[in-house]
PDB file of C-alpha atoms in Angstrom:
ATOM      1  CA  UNK A   1      -5.881  -7.675   4.244  1.00 96.00           C
ATOM      2  CA  UNK A   2      -6.088  -5.586   0.818  1.00 97.00           C
ATOM      3  CA  UNK A   3      -9.018  -5.735  -1.922  1.00 98.00           C
ATOM      4  CA  UNK A   4      -8.233  -3.700  -5.175  1.00 97.00           C
ATOM      5  CA  UNK A   5      -9.760  -3.369  -8.459  1.00 97.00           C
ATOM      6  CA  UNK A   6      -7.748  -3.390 -11.472  1.00 98.00           C
ATOM      7  CA  UNK A   7      -8.842  -2.134 -14.736  1.00 97.00           C
ATOM      8  CA  UNK A   8      -7.171  -4.183 -17.306  1.00 95.00           C
ATOM      9  CA  UNK A   9      -7.422  -1.899 -20.276  1.00 96.00           C
ATOM     10  CA  UNK A  10      -5.834   0.861 -18.513  1.00 97.00           C
ATOM     11  CA  UNK A  11      -3.888  -0.856 -15.616  1.00 97.00           C
ATOM     12  CA  UNK A  12      -5.641   1.692 -12.832  1.00 97.00           C
ATOM     13  CA  UNK A  13      -5.651   0.014  -9.450  1.00 97.00           C
ATOM     14  CA  UNK A  14      -7.947   0.983  -7.303  1.00 96.00           C
ATOM     15  CA  UNK A  15      -8.145   0.119  -3.405  1.00 97.00           C
ATOM     16  CA  UNK A  16     -11.336  -0.965  -2.412  1.00 97.00           C
ATOM     17  CA  UNK A  17     -10.932  -2.091   0.889  1.00 97.00           C
ATOM     18  CA  UNK A  18      -8.042  -2.505   3.547  1.00 97.00           C
ATOM     19  CA  UNK A  19      -8.179  -4.373   6.926  1.00 97.00           C
ATOM     20  CA  UNK A  20      -5.641  -4.311   9.418  1.00 96.00           C
ATOM     21  CA  UNK A  21      -5.457  -6.584  12.578  1.00 96.00           C
ATOM     22  CA  UNK A  22      -2.527  -5.499  14.945  1.00 95.00           C
ATOM     23  CA  UNK A  23      -1.192  -6.465  18.452  1.00 95.00           C
ATOM     24  CA  UNK A  24       0.365  -3.486  19.806  1.00 93.00           C
ATOM     25  CA  UNK A  25       0.361  -4.913  23.246  1.00 96.00           C
ATOM     26  CA  UNK A  26      -1.543  -2.535  26.080  1.00 97.00           C
ATOM     27  CA  UNK A  27      -3.388   0.167  24.361  1.00 96.00           C
ATOM     28  CA  UNK A  28      -3.223   3.556  26.685  1.00 95.00           C
ATOM     29  CA  UNK A  29      -4.597   5.897  24.105  1.00 96.00           C
ATOM     30  CA  UNK A  30      -6.593   4.302  21.023  1.00 95.00           C
ATOM     31  CA  UNK A  31      -6.620   7.627  19.025  1.00 96.00           C
ATOM     32  CA  UNK A  32      -3.001   7.987  18.971  1.00 95.00           C
ATOM     33  CA  UNK A  33      -2.692   4.569  18.186  1.00 95.00           C
ATOM     34  CA  UNK A  34      -5.111   4.264  15.175  1.00 95.00           C
ATOM     35  CA  UNK A  35      -3.293   7.595  14.135  1.00 94.00           C
ATOM     36  CA  UNK A  36      -0.325   5.666  13.905  1.00 95.00           C
ATOM     37  CA  UNK A  37      -1.575   2.637  12.084  1.00 95.00           C
ATOM     38  CA  UNK A  38      -3.384   4.730   9.837  1.00 94.00           C
ATOM     39  CA  UNK A  39      -0.392   6.793   8.935  1.00 93.00           C
ATOM     40  CA  UNK A  40       1.382   3.651   8.398  1.00 94.00           C
ATOM     41  CA  UNK A  41      -1.143   2.245   6.450  1.00 95.00           C
ATOM     42  CA  UNK A  42      -0.901   5.411   3.949  1.00 94.00           C
ATOM     43  CA  UNK A  43       2.492   5.614   3.408  1.00 93.00           C
ATOM     44  CA  UNK A  44       2.681   1.348   2.498  1.00 95.00           C
ATOM     45  CA  UNK A  45      -0.230   1.886   0.223  1.00 96.00           C
ATOM     46  CA  UNK A  46       1.705   5.059  -1.454  1.00 94.00           C
ATOM     47  CA  UNK A  47       4.673   3.100  -1.671  1.00 95.00           C
ATOM     48  CA  UNK A  48       2.992   0.039  -3.222  1.00 97.00           C
ATOM     49  CA  UNK A  49       1.161   2.195  -5.901  1.00 96.00           C
ATOM     50  CA  UNK A  50       2.419   5.723  -6.108  1.00 94.00           C
ATOM     51  CA  UNK A  51       5.577   6.875  -5.078  1.00 92.00           C
ATOM     52  CA  UNK A  52       8.881   6.098  -7.084  1.00 92.00           C
ATOM     53  CA  UNK A  53      11.751   7.756  -7.417  1.00 92.00           C
ATOM     54  CA  UNK A  54      12.894   8.068 -11.090  1.00 93.00           C
ATOM     55  CA  UNK A  55      16.330   8.958 -12.605  1.00 96.00           C
ATOM     56  CA  UNK A  56      17.266   9.984 -15.940  1.00 96.00           C
ATOM     57  CA  UNK A  57      20.479   8.313 -17.951  1.00 97.00           C
ATOM     58  CA  UNK A  58      22.845  10.422 -16.374  1.00 97.00           C
ATOM     59  CA  UNK A  59      21.551  10.168 -13.017  1.00 97.00           C
ATOM     60  CA  UNK A  60      19.463  13.147 -12.206  1.00 96.00           C
ATOM     61  CA  UNK A  61      16.306  12.545 -10.287  1.00 95.00           C
ATOM     62  CA  UNK A  62      13.520  13.473 -12.385  1.00 94.00           C
ATOM     63  CA  UNK A  63      10.889  13.169  -9.562  1.00 91.00           C
ATOM     64  CA  UNK A  64      12.330  15.781  -7.014  1.00 90.00           C
ATOM     65  CA  UNK A  65       9.319  18.002  -6.333  1.00 88.00           C
ATOM     66  CA  UNK A  66       5.625  17.719  -5.715  1.00 83.00           C
ATOM     67  CA  UNK A  67       4.534  18.011  -9.410  1.00 83.00           C
ATOM     68  CA  UNK A  68       6.259  14.813 -10.385  1.00 84.00           C
ATOM     69  CA  UNK A  69       6.583  12.614  -7.641  1.00 85.00           C
ATOM     70  CA  UNK A  70       3.295  10.976  -7.116  1.00 82.00           C
ATOM     71  CA  UNK A  71       1.482  11.389  -3.437  1.00 83.00           C
ATOM     72  CA  UNK A  72      -1.734  10.015  -3.119  1.00 87.00           C
ATOM     73  CA  UNK A  73      -4.403  12.158  -1.084  1.00 88.00           C
ATOM     74  CA  UNK A  74      -7.144  10.925   1.193  1.00 89.00           C
ATOM     75  CA  UNK A  75      -9.295  10.959  -1.959  1.00 90.00           C
ATOM     76  CA  UNK A  76      -7.236   7.663  -3.110  1.00 89.00           C
ATOM     77  CA  UNK A  77      -7.853   5.718   0.018  1.00 92.00           C
ATOM     78  CA  UNK A  78     -10.788   3.780   1.440  1.00 92.00           C
ATOM     79  CA  UNK A  79     -11.931   4.418   5.183  1.00 90.00           C
ATOM     80  CA  UNK A  80      -9.212   1.721   6.708  1.00 91.00           C
ATOM     81  CA  UNK A  81     -10.796  -1.087   9.023  1.00 96.00           C
ATOM     82  CA  UNK A  82      -8.651  -0.864  12.364  1.00 96.00           C
ATOM     83  CA  UNK A  83      -8.972  -4.269  14.392  1.00 96.00           C
ATOM     84  CA  UNK A  84      -6.593  -5.030  17.308  1.00 93.00           C
ATOM     85  CA  UNK A  85      -5.749  -7.912  19.677  1.00 93.00           C
ATOM     86  CA  UNK A  86      -3.992  -6.825  23.155  1.00 93.00           C
ATOM     87  CA  UNK A  87      -1.518  -9.262  24.005  1.00 96.00           C
ATOM     88  CA  UNK A  88       0.681  -7.506  26.946  1.00 97.00           C
ATOM     89  CA  UNK A  89       4.515  -7.411  26.297  1.00 97.00           C
ATOM     90  CA  UNK A  90       6.150  -9.262  29.019  1.00 97.00           C
ATOM     91  CA  UNK A  91       9.660  -7.058  28.591  1.00 97.00           C
ATOM     92  CA  UNK A  92       8.099  -3.411  30.081  1.00 97.00           C
ATOM     93  CA  UNK A  93       5.783  -2.819  32.899  1.00 97.00           C
ATOM     94  CA  UNK A  94       3.379  -1.205  30.879  1.00 96.00           C
ATOM     95  CA  UNK A  95       2.842  -4.442  28.627  1.00 96.00           C
ATOM     96  CA  UNK A  96       3.087  -2.133  25.210  1.00 95.00           C
ATOM     97  CA  UNK A  97       4.540  -2.652  21.748  1.00 95.00           C
ATOM     98  CA  UNK A  98       5.614  -0.603  19.072  1.00 91.00           C
ATOM     99  CA  UNK A  99       2.979   0.512  16.750  1.00 92.00           C
ATOM    100  CA  UNK A 100       4.264   3.022  14.339  1.00 84.00           C
ATOM    101  CA  UNK A 101       5.662   0.597  11.876  1.00 90.00           C
ATOM    102  CA  UNK A 102       2.716  -1.825  11.560  1.00 90.00           C
ATOM    103  CA  UNK A 103       0.959   0.029   8.874  1.00 90.00           C
ATOM    104  CA  UNK A 104       4.013   0.924   6.756  1.00 93.00           C
ATOM    105  CA  UNK A 105       5.876  -2.958   6.866  1.00 94.00           C
ATOM    106  CA  UNK A 106       2.198  -4.786   6.065  1.00 95.00           C
ATOM    107  CA  UNK A 107       0.532  -2.271   3.341  1.00 96.00           C
ATOM    108  CA  UNK A 108       2.581  -2.805   0.707  1.00 97.00           C
ATOM    109  CA  UNK A 109       2.812  -6.558   0.512  1.00 97.00           C
ATOM    110  CA  UNK A 110      -1.046  -6.758   1.089  1.00 98.00           C
ATOM    111  CA  UNK A 111      -1.300  -4.391  -1.559  1.00 98.00           C
ATOM    112  CA  UNK A 112       0.902  -6.003  -3.958  1.00 98.00           C
ATOM    113  CA  UNK A 113      -0.418  -9.259  -3.351  1.00 98.00           C
ATOM    114  CA  UNK A 114      -3.917  -8.124  -3.743  1.00 98.00           C
ATOM    115  CA  UNK A 115      -3.123  -6.515  -7.010  1.00 98.00           C
ATOM    116  CA  UNK A 116      -1.231  -9.825  -8.489  1.00 98.00           C
ATOM    117  CA  UNK A 117      -4.424 -11.781  -7.428  1.00 98.00           C
ATOM    118  CA  UNK A 118      -6.589  -9.919  -8.824  1.00 97.00           C
ATOM    119  CA  UNK A 119      -4.469 -10.375 -12.310  1.00 97.00           C
ATOM    120  CA  UNK A 120      -3.704 -13.952 -11.510  1.00 97.00           C
ATOM    121  CA  UNK A 121      -6.550 -15.225 -14.142  1.00 95.00           C
ATOM    122  CA  UNK A 122      -5.037 -13.179 -16.914  1.00 96.00           C
ATOM    123  CA  UNK A 123      -1.394 -14.752 -16.357  1.00 96.00           C
ATOM    124  CA  UNK A 124       0.342 -11.863 -14.322  1.00 96.00           C
ATOM    125  CA  UNK A 125       2.417 -13.182 -11.718  1.00 96.00           C
ATOM    126  CA  UNK A 126       4.714 -10.658 -10.506  1.00 95.00           C
ATOM    127  CA  UNK A 127       4.788  -6.858 -10.881  1.00 96.00           C
ATOM    128  CA  UNK A 128       7.232  -4.338  -9.539  1.00 95.00           C
ATOM    129  CA  UNK A 129       6.380  -1.562  -7.055  1.00 96.00           C
ATOM    130  CA  UNK A 130       5.057   0.445  -7.327  1.00 96.00           C
ATOM    131  CA  UNK A 131       2.078  -0.711  -9.371  1.00 97.00           C
ATOM    132  CA  UNK A 132       1.500   2.293 -11.346  1.00 95.00           C
ATOM    133  CA  UNK A 133      -0.948   1.925 -14.252  1.00 96.00           C
ATOM    134  CA  UNK A 134       1.620   1.572 -17.295  1.00 95.00           C
ATOM    135  CA  UNK A 135       3.250  -0.995 -15.197  1.00 96.00           C
ATOM    136  CA  UNK A 136       0.299  -2.826 -14.988  1.00 98.00           C
ATOM    137  CA  UNK A 137      -0.626  -2.504 -18.121  1.00 97.00           C
ATOM    138  CA  UNK A 138       2.608  -3.634 -19.253  1.00 97.00           C
ATOM    139  CA  UNK A 139       2.328  -6.651 -17.669  1.00 97.00           C
ATOM    140  CA  UNK A 140      -0.969  -7.480 -19.312  1.00 97.00           C
ATOM    141  CA  UNK A 141       0.520  -6.744 -22.592  1.00 96.00           C
ATOM    142  CA  UNK A 142       3.667  -9.080 -22.028  1.00 95.00           C
ATOM    143  CA  UNK A 143       1.451 -12.193 -20.975  1.00 94.00           C
ATOM    144  CA  UNK A 144      -1.174 -11.458 -23.987  1.00 91.00           C
ATOM    145  CA  UNK A 145       1.615 -11.761 -26.414  1.00 89.00           C
TER     146      UNK A 145
END
């Protein structure tokens, strides 16, 4: 679950809260599991709000280095709230399940849905990823016309 705040004047999106509940089966090392989930969430949030490959008309990559390809830092993220259930997998003796992909699969959808939900009363029904300030602002301007 993601909660965002959207500045409707500038299009800026701020992630306020993110809660994840995952079932990764039997947890052997909680620190590693939490780290995998946190890393996946960060990757998914970055996909939803920041990272984008942009090409010019000739097909040249314009965002090919760290000065043009926006990668968020820890300052852009709230503290993740991580919870879990443990249902052992019946397919292996340890009862473990995969964990590395959980955050990166759920986060883009959760964040984008939160952005669109925040803008629903303004008439915005969809925004392409990443929900950059410019994209959000343009979507708002389009429905205002």
